[in-house]
Short mmCIF file of C-alpha atoms and ligand atoms in Angstrom, two decimals:
data_model
loop_
_atom_site.label_atom_id
_atom_site.label_comp_id
_atom_site.label_asym_id
_atom_site.label_seq_id
_atom_site.Cartn_x
_atom_site.Cartn_y
_atom_site.Cartn_z
CA UNK A 1 0.00 0.00 0.00
CA UNK A 2 1.41 3.35 -0.98
CA UNK A 3 1.45 6.30 1.40
CA UNK A 4 -1.11 8.98 0.76
CA UNK A 5 0.48 12.06 -0.75
CA UNK A 6 -0.52 15.34 0.85
CA UNK A 7 0.40 18.67 -0.62
CA UNK A 8 0.82 21.81 1.52
CA UNK A 9 -2.13 24.01 2.38
CA UNK A 10 -1.69 27.49 0.92
CA UNK A 11 -5.21 28.65 1.47
CA UNK A 12 -8.21 27.52 3.40
CA UNK A 13 -10.74 29.43 1.35
CA UNK A 14 -14.16 27.83 1.12
CA UNK A 15 -14.14 25.51 -1.84
CA UNK A 16 -16.02 22.49 -3.06
CA UNK A 17 -14.46 19.21 -1.99
CA UNK A 18 -14.44 16.85 -4.95
CA UNK A 19 -13.37 13.21 -4.92
CA UNK A 20 -12.49 11.30 -8.07
CA UNK A 21 -12.56 7.55 -7.64
CA UNK A 22 -10.99 5.26 -10.25
CA UNK A 23 -10.82 1.53 -9.68
CA UNK A 24 -7.45 -0.17 -10.11
CA UNK A 25 -7.11 -2.48 -13.15
CA UNK A 26 -10.85 -2.83 -12.90
CA UNK A 27 -11.74 -5.80 -15.16
CA UNK A 28 -8.75 -7.75 -13.81
CA UNK A 29 -9.81 -6.89 -10.25
CA UNK A 30 -13.30 -8.24 -11.00
CA UNK A 31 -11.81 -11.47 -12.37
CA UNK A 32 -9.80 -11.82 -9.18
CA UNK A 33 -12.88 -11.28 -7.10
CA UNK A 34 -14.53 -14.41 -8.47
CA UNK A 35 -11.28 -16.32 -8.91
CA UNK A 36 -9.11 -15.59 -5.87
CA UNK A 37 -6.12 -17.70 -7.05
CA UNK A 38 -5.53 -14.90 -9.61
CA UNK A 39 -4.62 -12.47 -6.81
CA UNK A 40 -1.02 -11.33 -6.98
CA UNK A 41 -0.60 -12.96 -10.41
CA UNK A 42 -0.25 -11.35 -13.83
CA UNK A 43 -3.79 -11.24 -15.29
CA UNK A 44 -4.74 -10.05 -18.77
CA UNK A 45 -8.38 -9.41 -19.69
CA UNK A 46 -9.05 -9.10 -23.40
CA UNK A 47 -11.70 -8.49 -25.97
CA UNK A 48 -12.92 -11.07 -28.39
CA UNK A 49 -10.61 -13.96 -27.85
CA UNK A 50 -10.78 -17.34 -26.28
CA UNK A 51 -7.96 -19.74 -25.41
CA UNK A 52 -6.29 -20.84 -28.64
CA UNK A 53 -7.05 -17.62 -30.51
CA UNK A 54 -4.61 -14.79 -30.97
CA UNK A 55 -6.76 -11.94 -32.32
CA UNK A 56 -8.22 -9.23 -30.17
CA UNK A 57 -7.02 -6.48 -27.86
CA UNK A 58 -6.10 -6.14 -24.23
CA UNK A 59 -8.86 -4.42 -22.23
CA UNK A 60 -6.73 -4.24 -19.12
CA UNK A 61 -3.84 -5.92 -17.39
CA UNK A 62 -3.13 -6.36 -13.68
CA UNK A 63 -0.23 -4.31 -12.36
CA UNK A 64 1.88 -7.50 -12.23
CA UNK A 65 1.31 -7.95 -15.99
CA UNK A 66 1.98 -4.25 -16.65
CA UNK A 67 5.48 -4.74 -15.24
CA UNK A 68 6.16 -6.89 -18.30
CA UNK A 69 4.90 -4.22 -20.71
CA UNK A 70 1.34 -5.48 -21.21
CA UNK A 71 -1.17 -2.62 -21.40
CA UNK A 72 -4.70 -1.62 -22.44
CA UNK A 73 -5.40 -1.50 -26.19
CA UNK A 74 -2.32 -3.59 -27.04
CA UNK A 75 -2.92 -6.42 -29.50
CA UNK A 76 -3.38 -9.73 -27.82
CA UNK A 77 -0.62 -11.10 -30.04
CA UNK A 78 1.86 -8.65 -28.54
CA UNK A 79 0.66 -9.41 -25.02
CA UNK A 80 1.16 -13.14 -25.64
CA UNK A 81 4.73 -12.47 -26.80
CA UNK A 82 5.45 -10.58 -23.59
CA UNK A 83 3.56 -12.98 -21.35
CA UNK A 84 2.55 -16.41 -22.69
CA UNK A 85 -0.57 -18.09 -21.33
CA UNK A 86 0.05 -19.80 -18.01
CA UNK A 87 -2.17 -22.75 -18.98
CA UNK A 88 -0.43 -23.27 -22.33
CA UNK A 89 3.06 -23.47 -20.95
CA UNK A 90 3.26 -24.01 -17.18
CA UNK A 91 7.08 -24.11 -17.32
CA UNK A 92 7.54 -20.83 -19.19
CA UNK A 93 8.48 -17.78 -17.14
CA UNK A 94 6.98 -15.28 -16.89
CA UNK A 95 3.39 -16.09 -17.83
CA UNK A 96 -0.06 -14.61 -17.29
CA UNK A 97 -3.62 -15.77 -16.84
CA UNK A 98 -5.83 -14.63 -19.75
CA UNK A 99 -9.54 -14.11 -19.29
CA UNK A 100 -12.22 -12.92 -21.76
CA UNK A 101 -14.24 -9.76 -21.09
CA UNK A 102 -17.49 -10.36 -19.18
CA UNK A 103 -19.21 -6.97 -19.18
CA UNK A 104 -22.34 -7.91 -17.35
CA UNK A 105 -20.35 -9.24 -14.41
CA UNK A 106 -18.19 -6.10 -14.32
CA UNK A 107 -21.36 -3.99 -14.41
CA UNK A 108 -22.69 -5.83 -11.38
CA UNK A 109 -19.47 -5.16 -9.48
CA UNK A 110 -19.53 -1.55 -10.66
CA UNK A 111 -23.04 -1.13 -9.29
CA UNK A 112 -21.95 -2.45 -5.92
CA UNK A 113 -19.13 0.08 -5.89
CA UNK A 114 -21.56 2.83 -6.86
CA UNK A 115 -23.90 2.01 -4.01
CA UNK A 116 -20.99 2.45 -1.59
CA UNK A 117 -20.08 5.74 -3.30
CA UNK A 118 -23.68 6.97 -3.19
CA UNK A 119 -23.72 6.54 0.58
CA UNK A 120 -20.70 8.83 0.86
CA UNK A 121 -21.62 11.67 -1.48
CA UNK A 122 -23.89 14.69 -1.63
CA UNK A 123 -23.75 14.36 -5.41
CA UNK A 124 -22.44 11.35 -7.32
CA UNK A 125 -21.53 11.43 -11.00
CA UNK A 126 -20.52 8.08 -12.43
CA UNK A 127 -18.59 8.73 -15.63
CA UNK A 128 -17.64 5.21 -16.65
CA UNK A 129 -17.86 1.66 -15.38
CA UNK A 130 -14.96 2.25 -12.99
CA UNK A 131 -14.83 5.99 -12.46
CA UNK A 132 -16.92 8.54 -10.57
CA UNK A 133 -16.85 12.05 -9.12
CA UNK A 134 -18.28 12.73 -5.67
CA UNK A 135 -19.08 16.13 -4.22
CA UNK A 136 -18.50 15.65 -0.49
CA UNK A 137 -18.41 19.31 0.59
CA UNK A 138 -21.16 18.88 3.15
CA UNK A 139 -19.86 15.54 4.43
CA UNK A 140 -16.38 16.49 5.53
CA UNK A 141 -13.83 19.33 5.56
CA UNK A 142 -10.27 19.82 4.36
CA UNK A 143 -8.89 18.75 7.75
CA UNK A 144 -10.69 15.39 7.71
CA UNK A 145 -11.06 14.60 4.02
CA UNK A 146 -7.98 12.39 3.87
CA UNK A 147 -9.44 10.16 6.56
CA UNK A 148 -12.86 10.34 4.88
CA UNK A 149 -11.39 9.20 1.56
CA UNK A 150 -9.33 6.50 3.26
CA UNK A 151 -12.44 5.11 4.92
CA UNK A 152 -14.25 5.16 1.59
CA UNK A 153 -11.45 3.10 0.04
CA UNK A 154 -11.56 0.66 2.93
CA UNK A 155 -15.31 0.28 2.67
CA UNK A 156 -15.12 -0.45 -1.07
CA UNK A 157 -12.41 -3.03 -0.40
CA UNK A 158 -14.30 -4.63 2.50
CA UNK A 159 -17.79 -4.71 1.05
CA UNK A 160 -17.11 -5.21 -2.65
CA UNK A 161 -13.59 -6.66 -2.65
CA UNK A 162 -11.92 -4.40 -5.23
CA UNK A 163 -9.39 -1.62 -4.82
CA UNK A 164 -9.83 2.05 -5.72
CA UNK A 165 -7.49 5.00 -6.14
CA UNK A 166 -8.89 8.30 -4.95
CA UNK A 167 -7.99 11.90 -5.74
CA UNK A 168 -9.29 14.79 -3.67
CA UNK A 169 -9.22 18.40 -4.86
CA UNK A 170 -11.33 21.55 -5.00
CA UNK A 171 -11.99 21.00 -8.73
CA UNK A 172 -13.06 18.07 -10.88
CA UNK A 173 -10.06 18.22 -13.20
CA UNK A 174 -7.50 18.32 -10.39
CA UNK A 175 -9.30 15.49 -8.54
CA UNK A 176 -9.11 13.33 -11.68
CA UNK A 177 -5.39 13.91 -12.08
CA UNK A 178 -4.89 13.29 -8.36
CA UNK A 179 -6.59 9.87 -8.48
CA UNK A 180 -4.08 8.80 -11.12
CA UNK A 181 -1.12 10.29 -9.25
CA UNK A 182 -0.33 7.37 -6.99
CA UNK A 183 -1.97 4.30 -8.56
CA UNK A 184 -2.62 1.57 -7.55
CA UNK A 185 -4.27 1.90 -4.12
CA UNK A 186 -3.54 5.62 -4.21
CA UNK A 187 -4.88 8.49 -2.17
CA UNK A 188 -3.77 12.00 -3.08
CA UNK A 189 -5.21 15.15 -1.55
CA UNK A 190 -4.64 18.45 -3.34
CA UNK A 191 -5.80 21.22 -1.05
CA UNK A 192 -7.17 24.60 -2.13
CA UNK A 193 -4.31 26.91 -3.01
CA UNK A 194 -1.99 24.11 -4.07
CA UNK A 195 -3.77 23.06 -7.26
CA UNK A 196 -1.60 25.14 -9.59
CA UNK A 197 1.64 23.94 -8.02
CA UNK A 198 0.39 20.35 -8.18
CA UNK A 199 -0.35 20.71 -11.89
CA UNK A 200 2.73 22.74 -12.87
CA UNK A 201 5.24 19.88 -13.45
CA UNK A 202 2.78 17.73 -15.40
CA UNK A 203 2.82 17.36 -19.18
CA UNK A 204 0.18 19.48 -20.92
CA UNK A 205 -1.52 16.28 -22.11
CA UNK A 206 -2.72 15.73 -18.53
CA UNK A 207 -4.73 18.96 -18.62
CA UNK A 208 -8.46 18.71 -19.26
CA UNK A 209 -9.42 19.28 -22.93
CA UNK A 210 -5.83 19.02 -24.19
CA UNK A 211 -5.76 16.26 -26.83
CA UNK A 212 -2.82 14.95 -28.89
CA UNK A 213 -3.23 17.59 -31.63
CA UNK A 214 -3.20 20.41 -29.09
CA UNK A 215 -0.12 18.87 -27.43
CA UNK A 216 1.73 19.15 -30.76
CA UNK A 217 0.55 22.71 -31.37
CA UNK A 218 1.46 23.78 -27.84
CA UNK A 219 4.91 22.21 -28.28
CA UNK A 220 5.34 24.39 -31.40
CA UNK A 221 4.67 27.36 -29.13
CA UNK A 222 7.33 26.10 -26.68
CA UNK A 223 4.74 24.96 -24.12
CA UNK A 224 5.22 21.44 -22.77
CA UNK A 225 4.22 21.50 -19.12
CA UNK A 226 1.08 22.66 -17.36
CA UNK A 227 3.20 25.28 -15.59
CA UNK A 228 4.33 26.70 -18.93
CA UNK A 229 0.73 26.74 -20.11
CA UNK A 230 -0.34 28.54 -16.93
CA UNK A 231 2.36 31.19 -17.53
CA UNK A 232 1.60 31.61 -21.25
CA UNK A 233 0.01 34.71 -22.73
CA UNK A 234 -3.73 33.95 -22.77
CA UNK A 235 -4.23 36.22 -25.80
CA UNK A 236 -1.78 34.09 -27.81
CA UNK A 237 -3.64 30.95 -26.77
CA UNK A 238 -6.97 32.45 -27.82
CA UNK A 239 -5.42 33.47 -31.15
CA UNK A 240 -4.32 29.93 -31.78
CA UNK A 241 -7.14 27.85 -30.27
CA UNK A 242 -10.09 30.23 -29.96
CA UNK A 243 -12.12 30.10 -26.75
CA UNK A 244 -10.70 26.65 -25.95
CA UNK A 245 -7.32 28.39 -25.61
CA UNK A 246 -8.71 30.35 -22.69
CA UNK A 247 -10.28 27.22 -21.20
CA UNK A 248 -7.05 25.19 -21.20
CA UNK A 249 -5.15 28.20 -19.83
CA UNK A 250 -7.62 28.34 -16.93
CA UNK A 251 -7.49 24.58 -16.34
CA UNK A 252 -3.68 24.73 -16.22
CA UNK A 253 -3.99 27.44 -13.55
CA UNK A 254 -6.23 25.17 -11.51
CA UNK A 255 -9.37 27.13 -12.34
CA UNK A 256 -12.32 24.89 -13.08
CA UNK A 257 -15.75 25.94 -11.96
CA UNK A 258 -17.62 22.89 -13.19
CA UNK A 259 -19.89 21.47 -10.53
CA UNK A 260 -20.30 17.76 -9.96
CA UNK A 261 -23.74 17.11 -11.42
CA UNK A 262 -25.51 13.78 -11.46
CA UNK A 263 -25.62 11.92 -14.76
CA UNK A 264 -29.05 11.78 -16.38
CA UNK A 265 -31.18 8.85 -15.36
CA UNK A 266 -31.19 5.88 -17.74
CA UNK A 267 -34.19 5.33 -20.01
CA UNK A 268 -34.02 1.58 -19.69
CA UNK A 269 -32.16 -1.12 -17.80
CA UNK A 270 -31.20 -4.43 -19.30
CA UNK A 271 -29.21 -7.59 -18.87
CA UNK A 272 -28.34 -10.06 -21.56
CA UNK A 273 -26.23 -13.12 -22.00
CA UNK A 274 -25.01 -15.39 -24.74
CA UNK A 275 -25.90 -19.03 -24.74
CA UNK A 276 -23.16 -21.49 -25.50
CA UNK A 277 -23.83 -23.35 -28.74
CA UNK A 278 -23.98 -26.65 -26.89
CA UNK A 279 -26.48 -25.31 -24.32
CA UNK A 280 -29.51 -25.63 -26.60
CA UNK A 281 -32.93 -26.56 -25.37
CA UNK A 282 -35.75 -24.23 -24.49
CA UNK A 283 -35.40 -25.12 -20.82
CA UNK A 284 -31.93 -23.63 -20.63
CA UNK A 285 -33.16 -20.50 -22.38
CA UNK A 286 -36.05 -20.17 -19.95
CA UNK A 287 -33.71 -20.59 -17.00
CA UNK A 288 -31.45 -17.92 -18.43
CA UNK A 289 -34.36 -15.53 -18.92
CA UNK A 290 -35.50 -16.15 -15.35
CA UNK A 291 -32.02 -15.29 -14.04
CA UNK A 292 -31.77 -12.20 -16.25
CA UNK A 293 -35.27 -11.05 -15.26
CA UNK A 294 -34.34 -11.28 -11.57
CA UNK A 295 -31.09 -9.41 -12.21
CA UNK A 296 -32.85 -6.61 -14.12
CA UNK A 297 -35.54 -6.29 -11.45
CA UNK A 298 -32.84 -6.16 -8.80
CA UNK A 299 -30.93 -3.53 -10.77
CA UNK A 300 -34.08 -1.38 -11.06
CA UNK A 301 -34.84 -1.85 -7.38
CA UNK A 302 -31.36 -0.79 -6.35
CA UNK A 303 -31.73 2.37 -8.42
CA UNK A 304 -35.20 3.09 -7.03
CA UNK A 305 -36.52 2.82 -10.57
CA UNK A 306 -40.08 1.90 -11.45
CA UNK A 307 -40.80 0.51 -14.92
CA UNK A 308 -43.81 0.59 -17.16
CA UNK A 309 -42.57 -1.73 -19.89
CA UNK A 310 -41.01 -5.18 -19.67
CA UNK A 311 -39.38 -6.79 -22.66
CA UNK A 312 -37.02 -9.38 -24.02
CA UNK A 313 -34.48 -9.50 -26.80
CA UNK A 314 -33.86 -12.81 -28.51
CA UNK A 315 -31.05 -13.32 -30.98
CA UNK A 316 -31.68 -16.19 -33.39
CA UNK A 317 -29.36 -17.49 -36.13
CA UNK A 318 -27.75 -16.07 -38.11
CA UNK A 319 -27.86 -12.75 -36.20
CA UNK A 320 -31.49 -11.77 -36.08
CA UNK A 321 -32.45 -9.57 -33.20
CA UNK A 322 -36.06 -9.88 -32.13
CA UNK A 323 -37.53 -7.74 -29.40
CA UNK A 324 -40.88 -8.22 -27.74
CA UNK A 325 -42.26 -5.95 -25.07
CA UNK A 326 -45.36 -5.43 -23.05
CA UNK A 327 -46.52 -2.15 -21.52
CA UNK A 328 -48.29 -1.97 -18.19
CA UNK A 329 -50.88 0.62 -17.23
CA UNK A 330 -48.61 2.25 -14.66
CA UNK A 331 -45.04 2.19 -13.31
CA UNK A 332 -44.23 -0.67 -10.95
CA UNK A 333 -41.45 -2.35 -9.01
CA UNK A 334 -42.58 -5.96 -9.32
CA UNK A 335 -39.75 -8.51 -9.79
CA UNK A 336 -42.14 -11.43 -10.18
CA UNK A 337 -43.89 -9.56 -12.98
CA UNK A 338 -40.61 -9.03 -14.83
CA UNK A 339 -40.08 -12.77 -14.66
CA UNK A 340 -43.55 -13.82 -15.72
CA UNK A 341 -43.87 -11.29 -18.54
CA UNK A 342 -40.38 -12.12 -19.85
CA UNK A 343 -41.11 -15.85 -19.83
CA UNK A 344 -44.47 -15.26 -21.45
CA UNK A 345 -42.89 -13.26 -24.25
CA UNK A 346 -40.26 -15.96 -24.66
CA UNK A 347 -42.86 -18.66 -25.29
CA UNK A 348 -43.03 -17.68 -28.97
CA UNK A 349 -39.39 -18.75 -29.37
CA UNK A 350 -39.76 -22.13 -27.69
CA UNK A 351 -38.91 -24.08 -30.84
CA UNK A 352 -36.23 -21.75 -32.13
CA UNK A 353 -32.50 -21.94 -31.71
CA UNK A 354 -31.41 -19.03 -29.51
CA UNK A 355 -27.93 -17.47 -29.53
CA UNK A 356 -28.45 -14.73 -27.01
CA UNK A 357 -31.23 -13.50 -24.74
CA UNK A 358 -31.80 -10.25 -22.94
CA UNK A 359 -34.40 -8.88 -20.57
CA UNK A 360 -35.11 -5.19 -20.21
CA UNK A 361 -37.38 -2.80 -18.39
CA UNK A 362 -38.09 0.65 -19.79
CA UNK A 363 -40.43 3.58 -19.33
CA UNK A 364 -38.51 4.23 -16.13
CA UNK A 365 -39.51 6.66 -13.44
CA UNK A 366 -37.61 7.34 -10.28
CA UNK A 367 -40.13 8.62 -7.79
CA UNK A 368 -41.65 6.12 -5.39
CA UNK A 369 -44.82 8.24 -5.48
CA UNK A 370 -45.33 7.25 -9.11
CA UNK A 371 -45.98 3.62 -8.33
CA UNK A 372 -49.38 2.38 -9.32
CA UNK A 373 -51.12 0.93 -6.33
CA UNK A 374 -50.62 -2.77 -5.76
CA UNK A 375 -54.36 -3.14 -5.35
CA UNK A 376 -54.72 -2.11 -8.96
CA UNK A 377 -52.47 -4.95 -10.03
CA UNK A 378 -53.84 -7.45 -7.60
CA UNK A 379 -57.29 -6.93 -9.04
CA UNK A 380 -55.95 -7.52 -12.50
CA UNK A 381 -56.12 -11.26 -12.87
CA UNK A 382 -54.96 -11.49 -16.45
CA UNK A 383 -51.43 -10.45 -15.69
CA UNK A 384 -51.61 -6.69 -16.13
CA UNK A 385 -51.19 -6.60 -19.86
CA UNK A 386 -52.40 -3.48 -21.53
CA UNK A 387 -50.62 -3.40 -24.81
CA UNK A 388 -48.18 -5.70 -26.52
CA UNK A 389 -45.69 -4.34 -29.02
CA UNK A 390 -44.07 -6.69 -31.42
CA UNK A 391 -40.84 -5.40 -32.85
CA UNK A 392 -39.51 -7.58 -35.64
CA UNK A 393 -35.98 -6.88 -36.61
CA UNK A 394 -35.11 -5.99 -40.14
CA UNK A 395 -32.53 -8.47 -41.13
CA UNK A 396 -30.13 -6.94 -43.56
CA UNK A 397 -28.09 -9.78 -45.05
CA UNK A 398 -26.19 -7.36 -47.29
CA UNK A 399 -24.73 -5.71 -44.21
CA UNK A 400 -21.60 -7.47 -43.08
CA UNK A 401 -20.90 -5.10 -40.22
CA UNK A 402 -23.32 -6.85 -37.95
CA UNK A 403 -25.23 -3.66 -37.27
CA UNK A 404 -28.98 -4.06 -37.30
CA UNK A 405 -31.88 -1.74 -37.61
CA UNK A 406 -34.67 -2.27 -35.12
CA UNK A 407 -38.18 -1.16 -35.69
CA UNK A 408 -40.33 -0.16 -32.77
CA UNK A 409 -39.32 1.44 -29.54
CA UNK A 410 -36.43 -0.68 -28.41
CA UNK A 411 -32.99 0.05 -29.69
CA UNK A 412 -29.72 -1.77 -29.40
CA UNK A 413 -28.49 1.07 -27.22
CA UNK A 414 -30.65 -0.38 -24.50
CA UNK A 415 -28.32 -3.35 -24.41
CA UNK A 416 -24.97 -2.11 -23.30
P1 TTP B 501 -9.12 2.35 -16.78
O1 TTP B 501 -9.60 2.94 -15.50
O2 TTP B 501 -8.50 3.26 -17.78
O3 TTP B 501 -8.04 1.21 -16.50
P2 TTP B 501 -7.98 0.16 -15.34
O4 TTP B 501 -9.06 0.36 -14.32
O5 TTP B 501 -7.92 -1.20 -15.92
O6 TTP B 501 -6.57 0.44 -14.70
P3 TTP B 501 -6.11 1.67 -13.80
O7 TTP B 501 -7.30 2.57 -13.62
O8 TTP B 501 -5.66 1.04 -12.51
O9 TTP B 501 -5.00 2.31 -14.56
O10 TTP B 501 -10.29 1.61 -17.50
C1 TTP B 501 -11.31 0.90 -16.79
C2 TTP B 501 -11.66 -0.36 -17.55
O11 TTP B 501 -12.06 -0.05 -18.88
C3 TTP B 501 -10.52 -1.34 -17.68
O12 TTP B 501 -10.40 -2.21 -16.56
C4 TTP B 501 -10.86 -2.07 -18.95
C5 TTP B 501 -11.63 -1.07 -19.79
N1 TTP B 501 -10.75 -0.53 -20.83
C6 TTP B 501 -10.81 -1.12 -22.10
O13 TTP B 501 -11.61 -2.03 -22.33
N2 TTP B 501 -9.97 -0.67 -23.08
C7 TTP B 501 -9.07 0.35 -22.86
O14 TTP B 501 -8.31 0.73 -23.77
C8 TTP B 501 -9.03 0.96 -21.55
C9 TTP B 501 -8.04 2.06 -21.26
C10 TTP B 501 -9.88 0.47 -20.59
MG1 MG B 502 -9.43 2.27 -13.50
#
């Protein structure tokens, strides 16, 4: 465990207290959670490959694997050169464990992390599966925030079982840089008044809104560090980059007045899973749908979401995506209804080969007051159906990209 870095206090002016939390080697950490023997070992998680195949890219690598040069976005071929598969050659040294990406599992773990974060924040903004900003101004103060953040890390580790790095600062952009400052298992506090000195030695590419093209253009102007950017003539930056020139100048000086705002609520929630070719049989598919229905209902419940529509997605060979959905007369939180409606909608596919199934709820609302009374449903003996939409997929055999057009209300975007 690394020691928390703490930079000197130059000012105690009233400022927002922003935390940026970024999980360490997140997909690899999730794999270790369900497979503890992987702890402390080099682990590589990759897209689109199975044992025996060499195509695909590295999604992430554990820090042990990074020591051997394996990193995100590298080709799996290159990773295998650096670290052969442990299973393939137990005598080779060094080797790594390779695991395929399992998004729905990582999303479950991510949700658990987010529930811990939500308990610790006035405002929570999740920005990716493993990254979030928390405004904690009313929960702590600059004297105690290091302990506050340390306890948050401990609670994530104890209750979920994965490790986070945390940055604390008076602005979002400095908090993000701080969380990356001391990875893994990092905790860096940048107090008000020390933001500019914290940023000064960094490369300009670390500054918010500075992309690779801007890095090159700034270098042409003799500006390579954030400190040099902060000392540059703002008029020259505006000449070259327009208003963005002023923005990056201000970010480099530690000025960032963006507030942590919550991300918009989702329009639908879904879970899906592939069925192994050998699985076959409508019973297996029904079992899968039951499991997915329970998971979706649980996901909605944890987010205090009520749903008015319940649906399924069924992928049949070659790659036809069929969605079926049923709308209810009011928003509900009824897990058993998600199950029964999903299974009911699945009945039509009983004799078909199924590659993939998904269950979704949509028409979400987030106020408990919106819930239709249970009495209304209990008196509705036919299972609450009001309207059934049937959305056949257009199959477009001429398209080789695999992208499909869906008619009706459900889109592929619902299935992350
Ligand atoms: P990151 O937070 O960038 O990386 P990480 O959590 O694996 O490692 P660390 O934060 O400790 O540096 O991304 C989060 C997850 O997103 C990562 O576990 C896998 C996925 N990802 C990709 O699939 N492809 C990529 O190129 C990157 C960078 C990440
Ligand atoms: Mg991460």
